[in-house]
Coordinates of C-alpha atoms in Angstrom, one line a residue:
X1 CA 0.0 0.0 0.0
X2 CA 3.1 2.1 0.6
X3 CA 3.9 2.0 -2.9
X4 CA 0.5 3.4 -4.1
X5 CA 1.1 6.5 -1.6
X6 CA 4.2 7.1 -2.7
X7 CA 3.3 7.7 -6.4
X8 CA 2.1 11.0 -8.1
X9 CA -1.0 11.6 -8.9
X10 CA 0.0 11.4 -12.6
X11 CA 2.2 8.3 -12.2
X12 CA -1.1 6.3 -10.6
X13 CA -3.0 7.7 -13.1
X14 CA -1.0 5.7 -15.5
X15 CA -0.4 2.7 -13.4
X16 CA -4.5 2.9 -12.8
X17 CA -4.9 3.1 -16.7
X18 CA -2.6 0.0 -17.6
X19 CA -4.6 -1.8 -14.8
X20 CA -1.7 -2.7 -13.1
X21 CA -3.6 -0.8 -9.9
X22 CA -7.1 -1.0 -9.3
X23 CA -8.9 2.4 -8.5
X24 CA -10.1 0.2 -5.5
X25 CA -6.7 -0.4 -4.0
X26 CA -5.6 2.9 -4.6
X27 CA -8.8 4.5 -2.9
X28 CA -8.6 1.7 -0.1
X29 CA -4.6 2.4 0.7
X30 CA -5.6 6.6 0.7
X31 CA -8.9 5.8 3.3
X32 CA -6.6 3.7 5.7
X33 CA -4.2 6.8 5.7
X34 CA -6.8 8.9 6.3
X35 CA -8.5 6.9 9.1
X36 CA -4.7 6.2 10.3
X37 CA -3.5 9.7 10.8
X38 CA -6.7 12.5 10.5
X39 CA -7.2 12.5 13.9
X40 CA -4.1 13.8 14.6
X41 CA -3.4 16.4 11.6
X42 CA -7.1 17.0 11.0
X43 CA -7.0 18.0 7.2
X44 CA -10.7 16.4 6.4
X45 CA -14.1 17.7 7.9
X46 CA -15.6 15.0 6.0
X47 CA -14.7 11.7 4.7
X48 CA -16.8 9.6 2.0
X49 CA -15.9 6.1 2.4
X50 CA -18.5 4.7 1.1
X51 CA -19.4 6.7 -1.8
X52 CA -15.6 6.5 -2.8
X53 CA -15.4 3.4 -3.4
X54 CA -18.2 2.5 -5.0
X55 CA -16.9 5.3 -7.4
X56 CA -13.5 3.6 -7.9
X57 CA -15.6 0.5 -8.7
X58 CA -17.5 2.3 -10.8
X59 CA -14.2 3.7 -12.6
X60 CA -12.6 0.4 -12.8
X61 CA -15.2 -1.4 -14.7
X62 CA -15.6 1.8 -17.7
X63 CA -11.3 1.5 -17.9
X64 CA -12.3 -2.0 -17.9
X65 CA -14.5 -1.8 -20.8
X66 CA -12.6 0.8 -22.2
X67 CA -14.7 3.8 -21.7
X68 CA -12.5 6.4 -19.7
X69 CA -9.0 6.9 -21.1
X70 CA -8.2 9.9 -18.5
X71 CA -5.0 10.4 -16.9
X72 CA -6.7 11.3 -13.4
X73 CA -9.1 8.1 -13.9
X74 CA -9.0 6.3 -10.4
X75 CA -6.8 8.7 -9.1
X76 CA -8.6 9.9 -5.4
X77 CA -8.5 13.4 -4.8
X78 CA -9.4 15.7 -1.5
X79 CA -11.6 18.7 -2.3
X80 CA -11.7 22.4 -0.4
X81 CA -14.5 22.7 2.1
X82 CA -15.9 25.6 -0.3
X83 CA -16.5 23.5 -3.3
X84 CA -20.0 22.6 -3.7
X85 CA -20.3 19.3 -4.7
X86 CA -24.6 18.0 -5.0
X87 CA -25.1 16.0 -1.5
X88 CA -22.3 16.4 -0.2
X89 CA -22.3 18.5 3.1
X90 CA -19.8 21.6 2.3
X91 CA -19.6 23.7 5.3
X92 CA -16.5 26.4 4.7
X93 CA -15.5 25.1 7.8
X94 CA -18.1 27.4 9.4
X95 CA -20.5 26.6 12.0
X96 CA -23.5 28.9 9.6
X97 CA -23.1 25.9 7.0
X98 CA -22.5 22.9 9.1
X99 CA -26.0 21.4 7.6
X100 CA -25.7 22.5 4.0
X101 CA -26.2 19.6 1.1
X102 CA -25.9 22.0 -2.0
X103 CA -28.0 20.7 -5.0
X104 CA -25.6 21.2 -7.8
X105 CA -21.3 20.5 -7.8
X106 CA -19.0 23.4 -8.8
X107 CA -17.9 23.3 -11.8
X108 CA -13.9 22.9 -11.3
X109 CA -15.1 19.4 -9.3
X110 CA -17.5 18.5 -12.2
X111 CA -14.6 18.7 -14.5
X112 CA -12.5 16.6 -12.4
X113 CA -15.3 13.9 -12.0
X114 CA -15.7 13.6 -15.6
X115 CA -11.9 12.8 -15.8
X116 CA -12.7 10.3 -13.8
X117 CA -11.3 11.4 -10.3
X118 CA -12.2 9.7 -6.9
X119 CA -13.5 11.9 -4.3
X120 CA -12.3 11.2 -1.0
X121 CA -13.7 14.1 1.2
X122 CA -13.6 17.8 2.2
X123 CA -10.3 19.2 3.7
X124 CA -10.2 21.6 6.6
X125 CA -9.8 25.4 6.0
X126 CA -9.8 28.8 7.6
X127 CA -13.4 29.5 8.2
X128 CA -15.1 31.3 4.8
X129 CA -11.1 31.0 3.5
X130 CA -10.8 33.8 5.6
X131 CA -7.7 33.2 7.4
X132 CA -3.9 32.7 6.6
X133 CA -3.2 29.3 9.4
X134 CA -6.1 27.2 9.0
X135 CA -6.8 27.5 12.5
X136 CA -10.2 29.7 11.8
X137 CA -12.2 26.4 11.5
X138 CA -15.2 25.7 13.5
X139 CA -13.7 22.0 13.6
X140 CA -10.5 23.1 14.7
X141 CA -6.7 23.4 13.7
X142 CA -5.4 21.5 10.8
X143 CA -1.9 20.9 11.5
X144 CA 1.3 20.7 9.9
X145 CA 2.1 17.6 9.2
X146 CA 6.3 18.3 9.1
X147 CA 5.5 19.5 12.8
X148 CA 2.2 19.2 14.0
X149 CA 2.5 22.3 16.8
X150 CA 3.0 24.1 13.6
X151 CA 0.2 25.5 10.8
X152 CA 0.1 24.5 8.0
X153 CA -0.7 27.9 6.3
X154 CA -4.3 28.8 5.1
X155 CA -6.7 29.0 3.8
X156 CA -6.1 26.1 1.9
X157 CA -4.5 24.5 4.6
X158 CA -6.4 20.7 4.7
X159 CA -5.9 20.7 1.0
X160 CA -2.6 21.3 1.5
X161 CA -1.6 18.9 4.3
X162 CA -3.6 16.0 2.9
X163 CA -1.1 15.9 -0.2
X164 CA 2.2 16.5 2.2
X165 CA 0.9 13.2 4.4
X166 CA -0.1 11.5 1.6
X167 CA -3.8 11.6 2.6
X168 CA -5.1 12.1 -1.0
X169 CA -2.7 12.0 -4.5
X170 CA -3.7 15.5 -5.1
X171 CA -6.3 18.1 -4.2
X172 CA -8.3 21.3 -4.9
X173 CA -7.8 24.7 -3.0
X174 CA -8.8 28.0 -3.4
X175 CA -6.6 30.9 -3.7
X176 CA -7.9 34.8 -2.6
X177 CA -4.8 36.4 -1.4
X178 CA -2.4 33.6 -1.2
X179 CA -4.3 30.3 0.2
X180 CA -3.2 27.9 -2.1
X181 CA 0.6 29.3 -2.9
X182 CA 1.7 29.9 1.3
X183 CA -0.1 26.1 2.0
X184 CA 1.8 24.7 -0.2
X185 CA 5.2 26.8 0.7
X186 CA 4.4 25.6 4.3
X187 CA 3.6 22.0 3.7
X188 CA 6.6 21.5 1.4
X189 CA 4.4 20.6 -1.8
X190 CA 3.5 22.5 -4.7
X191 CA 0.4 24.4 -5.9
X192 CA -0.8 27.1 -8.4
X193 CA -2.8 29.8 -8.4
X194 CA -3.6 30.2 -11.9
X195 CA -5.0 33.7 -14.1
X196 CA -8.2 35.3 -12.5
X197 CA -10.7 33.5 -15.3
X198 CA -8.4 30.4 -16.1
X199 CA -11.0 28.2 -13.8
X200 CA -14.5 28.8 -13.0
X201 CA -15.6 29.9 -9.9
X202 CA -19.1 28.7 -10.0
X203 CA -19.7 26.5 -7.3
X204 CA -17.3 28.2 -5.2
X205 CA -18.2 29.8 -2.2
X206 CA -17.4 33.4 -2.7
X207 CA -15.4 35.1 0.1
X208 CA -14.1 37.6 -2.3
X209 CA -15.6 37.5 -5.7
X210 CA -12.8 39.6 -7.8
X211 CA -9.8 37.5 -5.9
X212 CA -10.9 33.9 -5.6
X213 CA -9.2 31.7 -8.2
X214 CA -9.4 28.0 -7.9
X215 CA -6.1 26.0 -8.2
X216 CA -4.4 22.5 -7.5
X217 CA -1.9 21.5 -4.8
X218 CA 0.0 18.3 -6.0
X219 CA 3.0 16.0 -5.2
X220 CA 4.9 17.9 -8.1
X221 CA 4.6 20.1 -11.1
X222 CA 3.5 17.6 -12.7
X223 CA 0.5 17.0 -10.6
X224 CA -0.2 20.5 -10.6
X225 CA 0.0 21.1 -14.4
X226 CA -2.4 17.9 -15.2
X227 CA -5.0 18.5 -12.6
X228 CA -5.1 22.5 -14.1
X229 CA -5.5 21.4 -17.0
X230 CA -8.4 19.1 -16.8
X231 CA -10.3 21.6 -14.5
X232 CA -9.4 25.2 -16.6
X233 CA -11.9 26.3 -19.3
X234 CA -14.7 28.9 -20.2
X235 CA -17.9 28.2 -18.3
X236 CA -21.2 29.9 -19.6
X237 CA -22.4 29.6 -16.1
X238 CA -19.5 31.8 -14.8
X239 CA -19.8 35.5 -16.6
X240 CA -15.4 35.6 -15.1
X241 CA -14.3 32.8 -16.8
X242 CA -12.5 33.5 -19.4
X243 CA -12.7 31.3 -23.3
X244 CA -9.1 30.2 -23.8
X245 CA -7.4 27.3 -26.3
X246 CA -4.1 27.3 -24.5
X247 CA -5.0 24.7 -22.1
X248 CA -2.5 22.3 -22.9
X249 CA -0.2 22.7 -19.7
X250 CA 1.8 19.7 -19.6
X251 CA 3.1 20.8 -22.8
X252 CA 5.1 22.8 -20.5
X253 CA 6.8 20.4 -18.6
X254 CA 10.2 20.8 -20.8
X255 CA 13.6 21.3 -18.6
X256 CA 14.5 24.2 -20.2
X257 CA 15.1 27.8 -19.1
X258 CA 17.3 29.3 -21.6
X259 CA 16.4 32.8 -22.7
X260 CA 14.0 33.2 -19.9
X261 CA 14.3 36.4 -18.5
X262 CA 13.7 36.3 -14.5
X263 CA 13.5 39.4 -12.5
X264 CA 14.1 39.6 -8.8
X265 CA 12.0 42.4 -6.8
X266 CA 14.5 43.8 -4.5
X267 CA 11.2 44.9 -2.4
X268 CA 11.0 41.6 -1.5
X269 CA 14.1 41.0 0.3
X270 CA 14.2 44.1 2.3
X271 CA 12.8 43.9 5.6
X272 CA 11.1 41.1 7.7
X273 CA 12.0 38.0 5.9
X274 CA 13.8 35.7 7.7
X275 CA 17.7 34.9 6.4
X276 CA 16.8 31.4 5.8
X277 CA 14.0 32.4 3.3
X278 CA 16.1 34.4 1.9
X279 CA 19.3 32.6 1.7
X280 CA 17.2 29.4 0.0
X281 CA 15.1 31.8 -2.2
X282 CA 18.4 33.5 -3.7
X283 CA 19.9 30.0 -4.3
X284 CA 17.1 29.2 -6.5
X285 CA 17.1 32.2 -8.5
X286 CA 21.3 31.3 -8.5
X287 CA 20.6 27.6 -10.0
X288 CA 18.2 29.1 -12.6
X289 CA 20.7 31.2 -13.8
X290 CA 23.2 28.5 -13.9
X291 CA 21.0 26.8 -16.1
X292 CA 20.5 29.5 -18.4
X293 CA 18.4 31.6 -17.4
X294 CA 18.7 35.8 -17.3
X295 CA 18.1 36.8 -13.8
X296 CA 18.3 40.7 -12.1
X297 CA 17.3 42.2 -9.7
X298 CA 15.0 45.1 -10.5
X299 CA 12.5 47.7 -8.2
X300 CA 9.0 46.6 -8.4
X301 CA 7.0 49.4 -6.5
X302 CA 3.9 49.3 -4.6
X303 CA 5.1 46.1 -2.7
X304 CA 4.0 48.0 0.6
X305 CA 0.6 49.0 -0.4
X306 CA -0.8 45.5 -1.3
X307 CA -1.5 44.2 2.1
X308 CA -3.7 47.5 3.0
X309 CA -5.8 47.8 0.1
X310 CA -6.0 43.7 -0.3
X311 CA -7.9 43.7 3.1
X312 CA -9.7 46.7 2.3
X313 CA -11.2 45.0 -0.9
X314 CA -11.6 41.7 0.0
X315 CA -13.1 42.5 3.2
X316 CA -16.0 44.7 1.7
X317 CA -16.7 41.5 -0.9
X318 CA -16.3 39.3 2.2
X319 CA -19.1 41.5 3.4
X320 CA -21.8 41.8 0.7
X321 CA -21.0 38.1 0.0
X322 CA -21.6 36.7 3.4
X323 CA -24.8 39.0 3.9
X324 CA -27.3 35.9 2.5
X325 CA -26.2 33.4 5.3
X326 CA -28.8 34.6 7.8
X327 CA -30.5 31.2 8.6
X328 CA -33.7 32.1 6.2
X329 CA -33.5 29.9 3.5
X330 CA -30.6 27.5 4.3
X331 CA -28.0 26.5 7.0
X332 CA -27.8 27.2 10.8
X333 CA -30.6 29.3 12.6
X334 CA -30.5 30.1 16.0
X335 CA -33.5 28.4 18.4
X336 CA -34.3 31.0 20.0
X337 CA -35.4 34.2 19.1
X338 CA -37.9 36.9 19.3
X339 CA -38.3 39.0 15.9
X340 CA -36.9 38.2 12.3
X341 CA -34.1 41.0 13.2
X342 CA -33.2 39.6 16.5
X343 CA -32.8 36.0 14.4
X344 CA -30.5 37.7 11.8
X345 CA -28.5 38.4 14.5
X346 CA -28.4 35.7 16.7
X347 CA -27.9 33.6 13.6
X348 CA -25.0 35.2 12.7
X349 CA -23.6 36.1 16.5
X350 CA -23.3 32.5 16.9
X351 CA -22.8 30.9 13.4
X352 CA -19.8 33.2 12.5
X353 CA -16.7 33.0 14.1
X354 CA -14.3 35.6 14.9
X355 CA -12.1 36.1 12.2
X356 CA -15.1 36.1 10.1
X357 CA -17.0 39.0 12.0
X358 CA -14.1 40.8 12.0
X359 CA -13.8 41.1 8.2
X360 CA -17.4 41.3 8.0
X361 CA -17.2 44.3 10.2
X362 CA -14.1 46.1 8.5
X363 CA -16.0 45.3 4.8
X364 CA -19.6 46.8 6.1
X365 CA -17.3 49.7 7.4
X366 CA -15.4 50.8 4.6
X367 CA -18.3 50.8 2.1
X368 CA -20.6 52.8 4.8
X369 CA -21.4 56.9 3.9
X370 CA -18.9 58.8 4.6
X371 CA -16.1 56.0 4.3
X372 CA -16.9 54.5 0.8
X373 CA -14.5 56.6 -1.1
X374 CA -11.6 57.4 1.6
X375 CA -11.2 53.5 1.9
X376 CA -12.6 51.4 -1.0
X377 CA -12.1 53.8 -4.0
X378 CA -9.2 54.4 -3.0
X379 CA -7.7 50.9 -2.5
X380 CA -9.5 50.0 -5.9
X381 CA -6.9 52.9 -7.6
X382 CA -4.0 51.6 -5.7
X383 CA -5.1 47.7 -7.4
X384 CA -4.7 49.6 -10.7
X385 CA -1.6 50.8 -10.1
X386 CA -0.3 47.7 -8.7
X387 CA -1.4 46.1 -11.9
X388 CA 0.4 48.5 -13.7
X389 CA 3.4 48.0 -11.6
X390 CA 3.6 44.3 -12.8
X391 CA 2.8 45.5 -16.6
X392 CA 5.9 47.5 -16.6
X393 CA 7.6 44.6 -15.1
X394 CA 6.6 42.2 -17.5
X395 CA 7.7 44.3 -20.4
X396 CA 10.8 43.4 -19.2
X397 CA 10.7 39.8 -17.7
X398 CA 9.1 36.6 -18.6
X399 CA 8.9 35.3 -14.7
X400 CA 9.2 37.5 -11.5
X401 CA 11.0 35.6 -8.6
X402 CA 10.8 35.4 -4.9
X403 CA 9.5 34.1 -1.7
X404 CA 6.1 32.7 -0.5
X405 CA 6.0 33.9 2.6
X406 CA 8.8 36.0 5.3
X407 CA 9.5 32.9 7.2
X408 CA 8.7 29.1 7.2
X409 CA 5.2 27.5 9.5
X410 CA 4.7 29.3 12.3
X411 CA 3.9 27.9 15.5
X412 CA -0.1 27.2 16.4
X413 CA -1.6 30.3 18.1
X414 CA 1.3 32.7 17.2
X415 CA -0.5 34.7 14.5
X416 CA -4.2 34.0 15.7
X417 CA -3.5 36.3 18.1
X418 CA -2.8 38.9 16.2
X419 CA -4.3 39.3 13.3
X420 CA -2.4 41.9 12.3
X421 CA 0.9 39.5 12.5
X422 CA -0.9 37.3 10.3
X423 CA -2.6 39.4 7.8
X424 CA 1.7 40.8 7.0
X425 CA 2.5 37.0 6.3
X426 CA 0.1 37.4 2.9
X427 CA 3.0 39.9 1.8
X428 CA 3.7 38.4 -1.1
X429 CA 1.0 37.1 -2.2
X430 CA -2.0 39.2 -2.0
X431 CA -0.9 41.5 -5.1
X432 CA -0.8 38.4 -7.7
X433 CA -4.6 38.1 -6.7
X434 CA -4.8 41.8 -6.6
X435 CA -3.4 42.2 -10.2
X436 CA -4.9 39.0 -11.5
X437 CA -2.0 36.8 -12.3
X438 CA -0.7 33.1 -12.2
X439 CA 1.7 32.3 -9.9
X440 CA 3.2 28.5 -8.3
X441 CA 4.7 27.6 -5.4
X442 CA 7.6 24.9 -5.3
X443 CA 9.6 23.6 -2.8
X444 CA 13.1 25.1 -2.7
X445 CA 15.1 24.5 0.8
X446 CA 14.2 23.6 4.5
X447 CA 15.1 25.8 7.3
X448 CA 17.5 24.7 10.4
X449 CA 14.3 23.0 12.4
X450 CA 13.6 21.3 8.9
X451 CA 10.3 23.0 7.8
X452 CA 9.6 23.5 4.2
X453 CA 10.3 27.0 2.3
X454 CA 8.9 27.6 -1.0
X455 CA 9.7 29.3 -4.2
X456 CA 7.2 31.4 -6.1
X457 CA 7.2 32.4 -9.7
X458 CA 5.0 34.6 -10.9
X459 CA 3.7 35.1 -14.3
X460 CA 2.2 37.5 -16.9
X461 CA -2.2 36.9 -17.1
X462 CA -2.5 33.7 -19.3
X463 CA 1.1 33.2 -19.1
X464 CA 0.9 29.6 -17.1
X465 CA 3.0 27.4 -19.1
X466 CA 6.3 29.6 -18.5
X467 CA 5.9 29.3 -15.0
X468 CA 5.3 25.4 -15.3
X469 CA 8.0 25.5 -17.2
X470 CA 10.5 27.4 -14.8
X471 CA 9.2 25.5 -11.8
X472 CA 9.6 22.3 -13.4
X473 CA 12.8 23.0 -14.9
X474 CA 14.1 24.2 -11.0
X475 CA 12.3 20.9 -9.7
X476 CA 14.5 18.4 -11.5
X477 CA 17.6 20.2 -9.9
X478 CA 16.1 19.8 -6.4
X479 CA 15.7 17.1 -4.3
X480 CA 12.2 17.2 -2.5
X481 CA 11.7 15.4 1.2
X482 CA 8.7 14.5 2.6
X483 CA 7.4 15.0 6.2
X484 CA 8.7 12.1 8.3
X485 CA 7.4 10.6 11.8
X486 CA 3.9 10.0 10.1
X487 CA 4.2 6.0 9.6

């Protein structure tokens, strides 16, 4: 069973396909993990046993028969709390939604069941995504599975851990200011957050509506590249999405970075990093360049804007988003009450949790009279200009290099609180989401306690398959662990 666990998603794809593994064996080895260690890291709020393999039987019999040629046929796959898929409870991790069944499946998961993909459950997250530890959750902390007193970054952080402990061959996440990218940095696995439009977002749970990008976390690049291409396309159902033909991602998956030019934000080096970050972030941009590839350093601007007007924005979404859970027509209602008003509150008073209110409460503030334009305008004219910034620097470079996050997992309960602390980890990551672009996350060092670091490229909109291509290029010149102590 060891040997099913260790493979990538896209090597048991194939193994699946040539029927030299059964969908069956491969979802049964993945359960017993699960059941094995989820008590302990906590990455699944739910787990479909059942339904899972009778799928994978299912799946079996049309390879069988010759009816499902997929690369990801058989292969089980964790799915984001967020994600509606029809019957199956999907909560957000929040107490408001712990009885929801949603009557329809997002379209990114629909896309992945047609392939042929096994569903194993629903990963843990920050309540609403709104968080940056995964320790927002109304059924507690997921933890990290290198060191489990550490996070394991958020939102995405279930989704995240599942593929580091080999709880699932890959998995979905969400991405609004960093949540797939800074899981994946923290968990030592890799994950992209690709062009706002690549992926629908119907079926998603919106936290914030311009920012949220669904993406895959994966063993590898490879992982990463085939599981966005099977779930990126238009979707009429999605008025975002965007109608692109240059889907073909693991055409990308070439070692080869000559002529690339790479530019390295000296912004992000600055202040508040932590030297290891650094120190392993530099030697990756080093072995690029060793292997061909143009790298400088260059001024990108606006770097210490992002985090203010990201929270400004995606807090007042957060807020008009979250206004419909009020325990009308769906999910938790409080039993006791007095007047409709006096339910809308006590609904939400004790459905939400913390972090959530808080953002509710900074959104509803900064599009009130009086505030609308000294906060939100203005944050939506510093997003232009930080989308001009990256323009201007992608007149110049194919890829723009640097960290995840300033330092490696932090301990549980360090950030939580203060939110503040944890809001300034998203540093680098919020103004990808903020300017609409692609970006990955690769493993590139460990730090002296032997926690993960990651790498992150980012890219120019639609511009996907030269990141692949970096990452994947840097990936064959770096050996990747994996957490140990789990067995």
């Amino acid at each position: 069973m060891s040997d099913i666990l260790d493979l990538t998603a896209a090597a048991l794809g194939e193994k699946i396909g040539a029927r030299e593994i059964s969908s069956v064996e491969a979802t049964t080895a993945y359960l017993d993990r699960i059941e094995k260690l989820n008590g302990s890291i906590n990455a699944y709020v739910t787990v479909e046993k059942e339904e899972a393999l009778k799928r994978a039987k299912e799946i079996d019999e049309k390879i069988a028969a010759g009816e499902l040629k997929s690369p990801l046929a058989g292969v089980p796959v964790a799915v984001k709390d967020n994600m509606c898929i029809k019957g199956s409870r999907t909560s957000c991790s929040s107490k408001i939604l712990s009885n929801f069944y949603p009557t329809f499946s997002s379209t990114a998961v629909e896309k992945l069941l047609d392939a042929g993909a096994v569903v194993l459950g629903r990963t843990n997250m920050d309540e609403f995504a709104m968080g940056s530890t995964s320790e927002t959750s109304y059924y507690g902390a997921t933890k990290n599975p290198w060191d489990l007193d550490r996070v394991p970054g958020g939102s995405s952080g279930g989704s995240a851990a599942a593929v580091a402990a080999d709880m699932c061959a890959t998995s979905l996440g969400s991405d609004t200011g960093g949540s797939i990218r800074q899981p994946a940095s923290f968990c030592g696995v890799a994950g992209i957050k690709p062009t706002y439009g690549r992926v629908s977002r119907y079926g998603l749970i919106a936290y914030g509506s311009s920012l949220d990008q669904i993406g895959p976390i994966g063993k590898d690049v490879r992982d990463c590249a085939l599981v966005l291409e099977t779930i990126a396309g238009h979707d009429k159902k999605d008025s975002t999405s965007v109608d692109r033909e240059d889907t073909d991602f693991t055409s990308a998956l070439v070692n080869d970075v000559k002529g690339l030019k790479i530019g390295v934000p000296r912004d992000y080096f600055a202040e508040g990093i932590d030297p290891e970050v650094k120190e392993n972030v530099l030697d990756a941009a080093k072995k690029l360049r060793e292997m061909g590839a143009e790298v400088e350093e260059f001024d990108l601007g606006m770097v210490e804007y992002a985090i203010p007007a990201y929270y400004v924005i995606a807090c007042a979404e957060a807020s008009s988003n979250l206004e419909r859970f009020d325990g009308v027509k769906y999910g938790y209602r409080t039993k006791e009450y007095t007047d409709l008003h006096n339910m809308y509150k006590k609904t939400r008073s004790e459905g939400f949790g913390p972090e959530v209110k808080r953002r509710i409460m900074l959104g509803s503030f900064v599009l009130s009279s009086g505030y609308y334009d000294a906060y939100y305008v203005k944050a939506l004219r510093v997003k232009a200009l930080i989308k001009k910034a990256f323009d201007d620097a992608f007149s110049k470079y194919d890829i723009i290099l640097g960290p995840v996050a300033p330092t490696t997992a932090l301990k549980i309960g360090e950030s939580l609180s203060d939110p503040i602390k944890m809001y300034l980890g998203d540093i680098y990551t919020v103004s990808v989401n903020l300017a609409g672009l692609p970006g990955i996350s690769v493993p590139c060092g460990y730090d002296k306690k032997g926690m993960p670091i990651g790498l992150q490229l980012l890219g120019q909109t639609f511009n996907e398959k030269t990141i692949i291509r970096a990452a994947y290029a840097f990936e064959q010149t770096f050996q990747a662990k994996k957490p140990e102590g789990l067995n």
